[in-house]
mmCIF file of C-alpha atoms in Angstrom:
data_model
loop_
_atom_site.group_PDB
_atom_site.id
_atom_site.type_symbol
_atom_site.label_atom_id
_atom_site.label_comp_id
_atom_site.label_asym_id
_atom_site.label_seq_id
_atom_site.Cartn_x
_atom_site.Cartn_y
_atom_site.Cartn_z
ATOM 1 C CA MET A 30 15.705 27.415 -19.089
ATOM 2 C CA ASP A 31 14.597 29.700 -21.768
ATOM 3 C CA VAL A 32 11.360 27.917 -22.628
ATOM 4 C CA PRO A 33 8.596 29.057 -25.734
ATOM 5 C CA ARG A 34 5.592 31.152 -24.940
ATOM 6 C CA LEU A 35 2.588 28.744 -24.848
ATOM 7 C CA SER A 36 0.099 29.194 -28.137
ATOM 8 C CA PHE A 37 -3.504 30.057 -26.816
ATOM 9 C CA MET A 38 -4.719 27.173 -28.606
ATOM 10 C CA ASP A 39 -2.127 24.831 -26.801
ATOM 11 C CA ARG A 40 -2.902 27.497 -23.232
ATOM 12 C CA LEU A 41 -6.330 25.940 -24.712
ATOM 13 C CA HIS A 42 -5.343 22.079 -25.148
ATOM 14 C CA ALA A 43 -3.723 22.116 -21.584
ATOM 15 C CA ALA A 44 -6.703 23.174 -20.137
ATOM 16 C CA ILE A 45 -9.280 20.707 -21.952
ATOM 17 C CA LEU A 46 -6.929 18.325 -20.615
ATOM 18 C CA ALA A 47 -6.473 18.865 -16.888
ATOM 19 C CA ILE A 48 -10.450 19.665 -16.353
ATOM 20 C CA GLY A 49 -11.950 17.408 -18.604
ATOM 21 C CA GLY A 50 -9.622 14.619 -19.020
ATOM 22 C CA SER A 51 -8.388 14.570 -15.739
ATOM 23 C CA GLY A 52 -10.824 17.024 -13.106
ATOM 24 C CA LEU A 53 -14.635 15.598 -14.838
ATOM 25 C CA VAL A 54 -13.394 11.906 -14.846
ATOM 26 C CA CYS A 55 -12.325 12.388 -11.579
ATOM 27 C CA ALA A 56 -14.902 14.510 -10.187
ATOM 28 C CA TYR A 57 -17.625 11.540 -12.417
ATOM 29 C CA TRP A 58 -16.209 9.025 -9.537
ATOM 30 C CA ILE A 59 -16.158 10.758 -6.816
ATOM 31 C CA ALA A 60 -20.094 11.471 -7.766
ATOM 32 C CA PHE A 61 -20.966 8.353 -8.713
ATOM 33 C CA PHE A 62 -19.785 6.526 -5.147
ATOM 34 C CA HIS A 63 -20.895 9.257 -2.721
ATOM 35 C CA SER A 64 -24.346 10.188 -4.525
ATOM 36 C CA ASP A 65 -26.928 8.952 -7.850
ATOM 37 C CA LEU A 66 -26.138 12.461 -9.215
ATOM 38 C CA THR A 67 -24.838 9.649 -12.274
ATOM 39 C CA LEU A 68 -26.533 7.350 -12.309
ATOM 40 C CA PRO A 69 -29.722 6.688 -14.429
ATOM 41 C CA LYS A 70 -33.361 6.221 -13.717
ATOM 42 C CA PHE A 71 -33.743 2.751 -14.654
ATOM 43 C CA VAL A 72 -31.717 1.485 -12.022
ATOM 44 C CA HIS A 73 -33.768 2.496 -9.494
ATOM 45 C CA ASN A 74 -36.370 0.445 -10.504
ATOM 46 C CA VAL A 75 -37.045 -2.523 -8.659
ATOM 47 C CA ASP A 76 -40.506 -3.922 -9.933
ATOM 48 C CA ASN A 77 -39.296 -5.125 -12.971
ATOM 49 C CA PRO A 78 -37.361 -8.141 -13.079
ATOM 50 C CA ASP A 79 -36.373 -8.172 -16.349
ATOM 51 C CA VAL A 80 -35.287 -4.401 -15.926
ATOM 52 C CA VAL A 81 -33.272 -5.753 -12.504
ATOM 53 C CA ARG A 82 -31.261 -7.375 -14.302
ATOM 54 C CA LEU A 83 -30.161 -5.306 -16.085
ATOM 55 C CA ALA A 84 -29.455 -2.991 -13.388
ATOM 56 C CA THR A 85 -27.309 -4.795 -12.173
ATOM 57 C CA VAL A 86 -25.784 -5.941 -15.235
ATOM 58 C CA TYR A 87 -25.256 -2.421 -15.830
ATOM 59 C CA MET A 88 -23.590 -1.644 -11.839
ATOM 60 C CA GLY A 89 -21.469 -4.388 -12.661
ATOM 61 C CA PHE A 90 -20.031 -2.701 -15.684
ATOM 62 C CA GLU A 91 -19.962 0.804 -14.220
ATOM 63 C CA SER A 92 -18.196 -1.021 -11.504
ATOM 64 C CA ALA A 93 -14.913 -1.912 -13.652
ATOM 65 C CA PHE A 94 -14.198 1.508 -15.075
ATOM 66 C CA PRO A 95 -12.591 3.495 -12.241
ATOM 67 C CA LEU A 96 -9.287 1.289 -12.844
ATOM 68 C CA ALA A 97 -9.449 1.956 -16.628
ATOM 69 C CA ASP A 98 -10.429 5.566 -16.178
ATOM 70 C CA LEU A 99 -6.752 6.181 -14.003
ATOM 71 C CA LEU A 100 -5.215 5.696 -16.591
ATOM 72 C CA VAL A 101 -7.026 8.030 -18.521
ATOM 73 C CA ALA A 102 -7.087 11.423 -15.895
ATOM 74 C CA VAL A 103 -2.933 10.600 -15.089
ATOM 75 C CA THR A 104 -1.996 10.741 -18.534
ATOM 76 C CA SER A 105 -4.026 13.615 -19.433
ATOM 77 C CA ALA A 106 -2.863 15.365 -16.104
ATOM 78 C CA LEU A 107 0.781 14.956 -17.265
ATOM 79 C CA ALA A 108 -0.272 15.533 -21.272
ATOM 80 C CA ALA A 109 -1.202 18.730 -19.604
ATOM 81 C CA PHE A 110 2.317 19.290 -16.680
ATOM 82 C CA TYR A 111 4.168 18.372 -19.841
ATOM 83 C CA LEU A 112 2.795 20.999 -22.232
ATOM 84 C CA ILE A 113 2.686 24.136 -20.344
ATOM 85 C CA GLY A 114 5.954 22.836 -19.572
ATOM 86 C CA ARG A 115 6.596 23.029 -23.721
ATOM 87 C CA ASP A 116 7.996 19.428 -23.727
ATOM 88 C CA ALA A 117 7.666 16.516 -26.586
ATOM 89 C CA LYS A 118 6.384 14.522 -23.399
ATOM 90 C CA ALA A 119 2.382 15.757 -23.739
ATOM 91 C CA VAL A 120 2.453 14.890 -27.428
ATOM 92 C CA LEU A 121 3.303 10.846 -25.740
ATOM 93 C CA PHE A 122 1.375 11.119 -22.774
ATOM 94 C CA GLY A 123 -1.626 13.064 -24.906
ATOM 95 C CA LEU A 124 -2.181 10.798 -27.467
ATOM 96 C CA ILE A 125 -1.995 7.872 -24.356
ATOM 97 C CA ALA A 126 -5.097 9.587 -22.596
ATOM 98 C CA SER A 127 -7.019 10.436 -25.567
ATOM 99 C CA GLY A 128 -7.002 6.945 -27.230
ATOM 100 C CA ALA A 129 -7.934 5.733 -23.610
ATOM 101 C CA LEU A 130 -10.574 8.374 -23.297
ATOM 102 C CA GLY A 131 -11.811 7.052 -27.420
ATOM 103 C CA PHE A 132 -11.306 3.432 -26.034
ATOM 104 C CA LEU A 133 -13.771 3.104 -23.089
ATOM 105 C CA ALA A 134 -16.332 5.655 -25.021
ATOM 106 C CA PHE A 135 -16.464 3.428 -27.557
ATOM 107 C CA ILE A 136 -16.848 0.645 -24.610
ATOM 108 C CA ASP A 137 -19.460 2.182 -22.509
ATOM 109 C CA ILE A 138 -21.570 3.734 -26.592
ATOM 110 C CA SER A 139 -21.410 -0.401 -27.907
ATOM 111 C CA PHE A 140 -22.621 -1.786 -24.733
ATOM 112 C CA ASN A 141 -25.298 0.929 -24.128
ATOM 113 C CA LEU A 142 -26.285 0.207 -27.722
ATOM 114 C CA LEU A 143 -27.077 -3.497 -26.904
ATOM 115 C CA HIS A 144 -28.771 -3.498 -24.314
ATOM 116 C CA GLY A 145 -30.761 -0.798 -25.428
ATOM 117 C CA LEU A 146 -30.077 2.174 -23.759
ATOM 118 C CA TYR A 147 -29.522 4.266 -26.684
ATOM 119 C CA ALA A 148 -33.728 3.698 -28.056
ATOM 120 C CA PRO A 149 -35.033 7.228 -28.676
ATOM 121 C CA ALA A 150 -37.330 5.799 -25.357
ATOM 122 C CA ASN A 151 -34.997 5.004 -23.327
ATOM 123 C CA LEU A 152 -33.113 8.139 -24.331
ATOM 124 C CA PHE A 153 -35.629 10.767 -24.287
ATOM 125 C CA SER A 154 -37.095 9.927 -20.598
ATOM 126 C CA ASP A 155 -34.278 8.862 -18.846
ATOM 127 C CA SER A 156 -32.353 12.267 -17.507
ATOM 128 C CA GLY A 157 -29.297 10.131 -16.475
ATOM 129 C CA LEU A 158 -28.833 8.525 -19.937
ATOM 130 C CA GLN A 159 -29.013 12.612 -21.319
ATOM 131 C CA MET A 160 -26.043 12.609 -19.211
ATOM 132 C CA GLU A 161 -24.291 9.730 -20.463
ATOM 133 C CA ALA A 162 -24.592 10.341 -23.868
ATOM 134 C CA VAL A 163 -23.648 13.427 -23.512
ATOM 135 C CA ILE A 164 -20.468 11.755 -21.403
ATOM 136 C CA ASN A 165 -19.422 10.002 -25.110
ATOM 137 C CA VAL A 166 -20.443 12.596 -27.701
ATOM 138 C CA GLY A 167 -17.826 14.575 -25.490
ATOM 139 C CA CYS A 168 -15.400 12.108 -24.977
ATOM 140 C CA VAL A 169 -15.103 11.342 -28.913
ATOM 141 C CA VAL A 170 -15.149 14.195 -29.888
ATOM 142 C CA GLY A 171 -12.983 15.617 -27.699
ATOM 143 C CA ALA A 172 -10.354 12.951 -27.797
ATOM 144 C CA THR A 173 -10.251 12.765 -31.971
ATOM 145 C CA TRP A 174 -9.641 16.400 -31.770
ATOM 146 C CA SER A 175 -6.709 15.679 -28.926
ATOM 147 C CA ILE A 176 -5.309 13.627 -31.362
ATOM 148 C CA TRP A 177 -6.041 15.556 -34.398
ATOM 149 C CA ARG A 178 -3.580 18.126 -32.984
ATOM 150 C CA LEU A 179 -1.360 16.723 -30.892
ATOM 151 C CA TRP A 180 -0.396 15.092 -34.150
ATOM 152 C CA GLY A 181 0.696 18.064 -35.871
ATOM 153 C CA HIS A 182 2.046 19.259 -33.303
ATOM 154 C CA PRO A 183 5.468 21.172 -33.527
ATOM 155 C CA LEU A 184 6.538 19.001 -30.031
ATOM 156 C CA ARG A 185 6.191 15.180 -31.993
ATOM 157 C CA ARG A 186 9.457 15.741 -32.840
ATOM 158 C CA ALA A 187 10.821 18.322 -31.261
ATOM 159 C CA GLU A 188 12.988 15.852 -28.906
ATOM 160 C CA ASP A 189 12.520 17.795 -25.526
ATOM 161 C CA ARG A 190 14.391 20.388 -26.230
ATOM 162 C CA PRO A 191 13.155 23.367 -25.808
ATOM 163 C CA SER A 192 16.117 25.099 -27.907
ATOM 164 C CA ARG A 193 15.333 23.235 -30.564
ATOM 165 C CA LEU A 194 11.736 23.603 -30.462
ATOM 166 C CA ARG A 195 12.024 27.271 -30.750
ATOM 167 C CA ALA A 196 14.857 26.950 -33.838
ATOM 168 C CA MET A 197 12.277 25.127 -35.557
ATOM 169 C CA GLU A 198 9.690 27.418 -34.992
ATOM 170 C CA THR A 199 11.701 30.201 -36.057
ATOM 171 C CA ALA A 200 12.904 28.205 -39.311
ATOM 172 C CA SER A 201 9.311 27.544 -40.193
ATOM 173 C CA LEU A 202 8.968 31.588 -39.378
ATOM 174 C CA ASP A 203 10.891 32.220 -42.055
ATOM 175 C CA THR A 204 10.109 30.017 -44.414
ATOM 176 C CA ALA A 205 6.416 31.348 -44.742
ATOM 177 C CA GLY A 206 8.213 35.596 -44.489
ATOM 178 C CA ASN A 207 9.992 34.203 -48.031
ATOM 179 C CA MET B 291 -10.225 7.942 23.514
ATOM 180 C CA ALA B 292 -11.964 6.699 20.421
ATOM 181 C CA VAL B 293 -10.049 9.031 17.554
ATOM 182 C CA SER B 294 -12.772 9.750 14.722
ATOM 183 C CA LEU B 295 -11.821 8.998 11.227
ATOM 184 C CA PRO B 296 -11.963 12.029 9.767
ATOM 185 C CA VAL B 297 -9.215 13.052 12.756
ATOM 186 C CA ALA B 298 -7.865 9.528 12.239
ATOM 187 C CA CYS B 299 -6.788 10.300 8.584
ATOM 188 C CA PHE B 300 -5.182 13.796 8.431
ATOM 189 C CA ILE B 301 -3.079 12.281 11.146
ATOM 190 C CA ALA B 302 -1.901 9.283 9.197
ATOM 191 C CA ALA B 303 -1.585 11.139 6.075
ATOM 192 C CA VAL B 304 1.118 14.347 8.256
ATOM 193 C CA GLY B 305 2.814 10.982 9.644
ATOM 194 C CA ILE B 306 2.669 10.135 5.857
ATOM 195 C CA GLY B 307 3.794 13.466 5.105
ATOM 196 C CA ILE B 308 7.031 13.239 8.177
ATOM 197 C CA LEU B 309 8.395 9.834 7.040
ATOM 198 C CA VAL B 310 8.443 11.586 3.298
ATOM 199 C CA GLU B 311 10.162 14.089 3.982
ATOM 200 C CA ALA B 312 13.069 12.714 5.878
ATOM 201 C CA ALA B 313 13.438 9.847 3.371
ATOM 202 C CA ALA B 314 14.240 13.317 1.028
ATOM 203 C CA GLY B 315 15.976 15.192 3.398
ATOM 204 C CA VAL B 316 18.015 11.822 3.845
ATOM 205 C CA PHE B 317 18.898 10.929 0.424
ATOM 206 C CA LYS B 318 18.873 14.801 -0.784
ATOM 207 C CA MET B 319 15.340 14.220 -3.072
ATOM 208 C CA TRP B 320 14.608 18.251 -2.943
ATOM 209 C CA THR B 321 15.386 21.202 -0.907
ATOM 210 C CA TYR B 322 13.303 23.805 0.217
ATOM 211 C CA ARG B 323 13.352 27.866 -0.349
ATOM 212 C CA SER B 324 12.593 28.243 2.889
ATOM 213 C CA PRO B 325 12.172 26.061 6.325
ATOM 214 C CA PRO B 326 7.718 27.077 6.510
ATOM 215 C CA PHE B 327 7.036 25.385 3.174
ATOM 216 C CA VAL B 328 7.386 21.908 5.311
ATOM 217 C CA LEU B 329 4.927 23.061 7.462
ATOM 218 C CA VAL B 330 3.255 23.848 4.447
ATOM 219 C CA ASN B 331 3.208 21.279 3.122
ATOM 220 C CA VAL B 332 3.619 18.239 5.780
ATOM 221 C CA VAL B 333 0.481 19.838 7.638
ATOM 222 C CA VAL B 334 -1.864 21.477 4.424
ATOM 223 C CA VAL B 335 -0.970 19.445 1.633
ATOM 224 C CA PHE B 336 -0.181 15.973 2.891
ATOM 225 C CA GLY B 337 -3.192 17.149 5.932
ATOM 226 C CA LEU B 338 -5.298 18.740 4.802
ATOM 227 C CA ILE B 339 -5.634 18.327 1.349
ATOM 228 C CA GLN B 340 -4.618 14.689 0.683
ATOM 229 C CA GLY B 341 -5.509 13.179 4.339
ATOM 230 C CA TYR B 342 -8.902 14.872 5.654
ATOM 231 C CA GLY B 343 -9.433 16.171 1.542
ATOM 232 C CA VAL B 344 -9.296 12.905 -1.107
ATOM 233 C CA GLY B 345 -9.177 10.078 1.771
ATOM 234 C CA TRP B 346 -11.404 11.723 4.617
ATOM 235 C CA VAL B 347 -13.796 12.326 1.729
ATOM 236 C CA ILE B 348 -13.336 9.723 -0.750
ATOM 237 C CA GLY B 349 -12.387 6.770 1.480
ATOM 238 C CA GLY B 350 -13.644 7.234 4.161
ATOM 239 C CA HIS B 351 -17.319 5.907 3.303
ATOM 240 C CA GLY B 352 -17.756 2.236 3.836
ATOM 241 C CA ALA B 353 -15.947 0.019 1.655
ATOM 242 C CA LEU B 354 -13.618 0.652 -0.088
ATOM 243 C CA ARG B 355 -12.868 -1.748 -2.388
ATOM 244 C CA GLY B 356 -14.250 0.196 -5.130
ATOM 245 C CA VAL B 357 -12.943 3.192 -4.506
ATOM 246 C CA PHE B 358 -9.183 1.818 -4.414
ATOM 247 C CA PRO B 359 -8.754 3.563 -8.561
ATOM 248 C CA VAL B 360 -11.009 7.050 -7.268
ATOM 249 C CA LEU B 361 -8.336 7.345 -4.568
ATOM 250 C CA PHE B 362 -5.238 7.411 -6.297
ATOM 251 C CA MET B 363 -6.574 8.723 -9.426
ATOM 252 C CA VAL B 364 -7.463 12.098 -6.998
ATOM 253 C CA GLY B 365 -4.325 11.871 -5.531
ATOM 254 C CA ALA B 366 -2.537 11.781 -8.520
ATOM 255 C CA VAL B 367 -4.313 14.555 -10.351
ATOM 256 C CA LEU B 368 -3.769 16.629 -7.327
ATOM 257 C CA GLY B 369 -0.158 15.235 -6.981
ATOM 258 C CA ILE B 370 1.067 16.558 -10.696
ATOM 259 C CA LEU B 371 -1.783 20.411 -10.177
ATOM 260 C CA ILE B 372 0.805 20.925 -6.823
ATOM 261 C CA GLU B 373 3.620 19.657 -8.441
ATOM 262 C CA GLY B 374 2.704 21.634 -11.577
ATOM 263 C CA LEU B 375 2.632 24.786 -9.715
ATOM 264 C CA ASN B 376 5.690 24.379 -7.546
ATOM 265 C CA GLN B 377 6.849 23.833 -10.786
ATOM 266 C CA TYR B 378 5.911 26.394 -12.872
ATOM 267 C CA LEU B 379 4.750 29.178 -10.473
ATOM 268 C CA LEU B 380 5.861 29.356 -6.977
ATOM 269 C CA HIS B 381 8.985 27.455 -6.692
ATOM 270 C CA ALA B 382 9.079 26.389 -3.504
ATOM 271 C CA TRP B 383 10.947 23.360 -3.611
ATOM 272 C CA SER B 384 14.317 22.259 -6.305
ATOM 273 C CA TRP B 385 15.698 18.645 -6.796
ATOM 274 C CA SER B 386 19.086 17.616 -6.393
ATOM 275 C CA ASP B 387 21.566 16.964 -9.306
ATOM 276 C CA ARG B 388 20.998 13.262 -7.494
ATOM 277 C CA PRO B 389 18.858 11.033 -9.804
ATOM 278 C CA LEU B 390 15.414 9.817 -8.757
ATOM 279 C CA PHE B 391 14.973 6.081 -9.631
ATOM 280 C CA GLY B 392 17.484 7.058 -12.498
ATOM 281 C CA ILE B 393 15.394 10.167 -13.447
ATOM 282 C CA SER B 394 17.381 12.629 -14.164
ATOM 283 C CA ARG B 395 15.223 15.717 -15.437
ATOM 284 C CA ALA B 396 14.054 18.109 -13.217
ATOM 285 C CA ILE B 397 10.101 18.022 -14.997
ATOM 286 C CA ASP B 398 10.130 14.414 -14.866
ATOM 287 C CA LYS B 399 11.321 14.305 -11.571
ATOM 288 C CA SER B 400 8.412 16.983 -11.114
ATOM 289 C CA ALA B 401 6.279 14.480 -12.599
ATOM 290 C CA PHE B 402 6.891 11.342 -11.699
ATOM 291 C CA VAL B 403 6.518 12.228 -7.793
ATOM 292 C CA GLY B 404 3.251 14.158 -9.249
ATOM 293 C CA VAL B 405 1.745 11.042 -9.866
ATOM 294 C CA ALA B 406 3.697 8.968 -6.840
ATOM 295 C CA TRP B 407 1.469 11.764 -4.628
ATOM 296 C CA GLY B 408 -1.332 9.464 -5.248
ATOM 297 C CA PHE B 409 0.055 6.571 -2.572
ATOM 298 C CA ALA B 410 -0.999 9.295 0.033
ATOM 299 C CA PRO B 411 -4.570 9.390 0.102
ATOM 300 C CA LEU B 412 -4.573 5.548 -0.335
ATOM 301 C CA PHE B 413 -2.042 4.597 2.334
ATOM 302 C CA THR B 414 -4.168 7.275 4.257
ATOM 303 C CA VAL B 415 -6.959 5.545 4.236
ATOM 304 C CA LEU B 416 -5.381 2.016 5.962
ATOM 305 C CA PHE B 417 -3.404 3.519 8.598
ATOM 306 C CA ALA B 418 -6.212 5.776 9.375
ATOM 307 C CA ARG B 419 -8.755 2.595 9.812
ATOM 308 C CA LEU B 420 -5.943 1.270 11.736
ATOM 309 C CA ILE B 421 -5.889 4.260 14.506
ATOM 310 C CA VAL B 422 -9.788 4.384 15.040
ATOM 311 C CA LYS B 423 -9.213 0.236 15.392
ATOM 312 C CA ALA B 424 -6.440 1.084 17.837
ATOM 313 C CA SER B 425 -7.531 3.971 19.758
ATOM 314 C CA MET B 426 -10.761 1.770 20.452
ATOM 315 C CA GLY B 427 -8.667 -1.864 21.194
ATOM 316 C CA VAL B 428 -9.604 -3.134 19.178
#
């Protein structure tokens, strides 16, 4: 099949989707179930009953995420897969993945804000919460950038056909040249 | 003789791989460029990567209830990676003209099968636990 070359930005986008949207999500959940790496320090505090209660709620809340993150990881991988193949389905799966990622990030941020976990005193003293804040910000920024880029991508109007995509790119180059 | 869980994961995954390749052969879904690739796919990809690697490392410790989505997630992501490598780089196997569950384009078949790889570690862990129990006579 005559497939046009990938631009640098498409390669970068595919790498971010594959590594950030799929690889890191998988790595996070493997670490969550097999180590304490992803857990904030406060969940180990067994002295204060209020903190123990919050830790129970926090762990229950976090444990509900793997199934939802499955959607993000799989659709991100599919978006990267189709983007490398210059196929229009990259836009569909990319928008699903980015939308889901942003949605989950905002739920997480909302929970952490409402329960005071992002209060400066907690945030500055707990490296686990700092990592979570970085992940939350990374997810919102990454999802927004991905949606913005895919919405203006030529594949959005390409109807699955690389030959048509090439014709569109040639036409836009001709227009720019005139 | 009692079989350990890591060995059982490998055996279960290889068994699933043999079943999948046999079914694909009967229904002529895909063909390999060369026969050794079938062996590599069953032993390395099914047995070592999805079975021992994903199944044992992620699902081989403690309760399975919460870890099921992670098993599927990692299996599917690796599956899409494997199908992508084949589709764009290796060309070790190619799709026949027969539709797969109504899907006709090769790239869509690769994506569909990539996601379906997620079931491999899931069933591997379930079967592996049965193998361990059977080997202990439970």
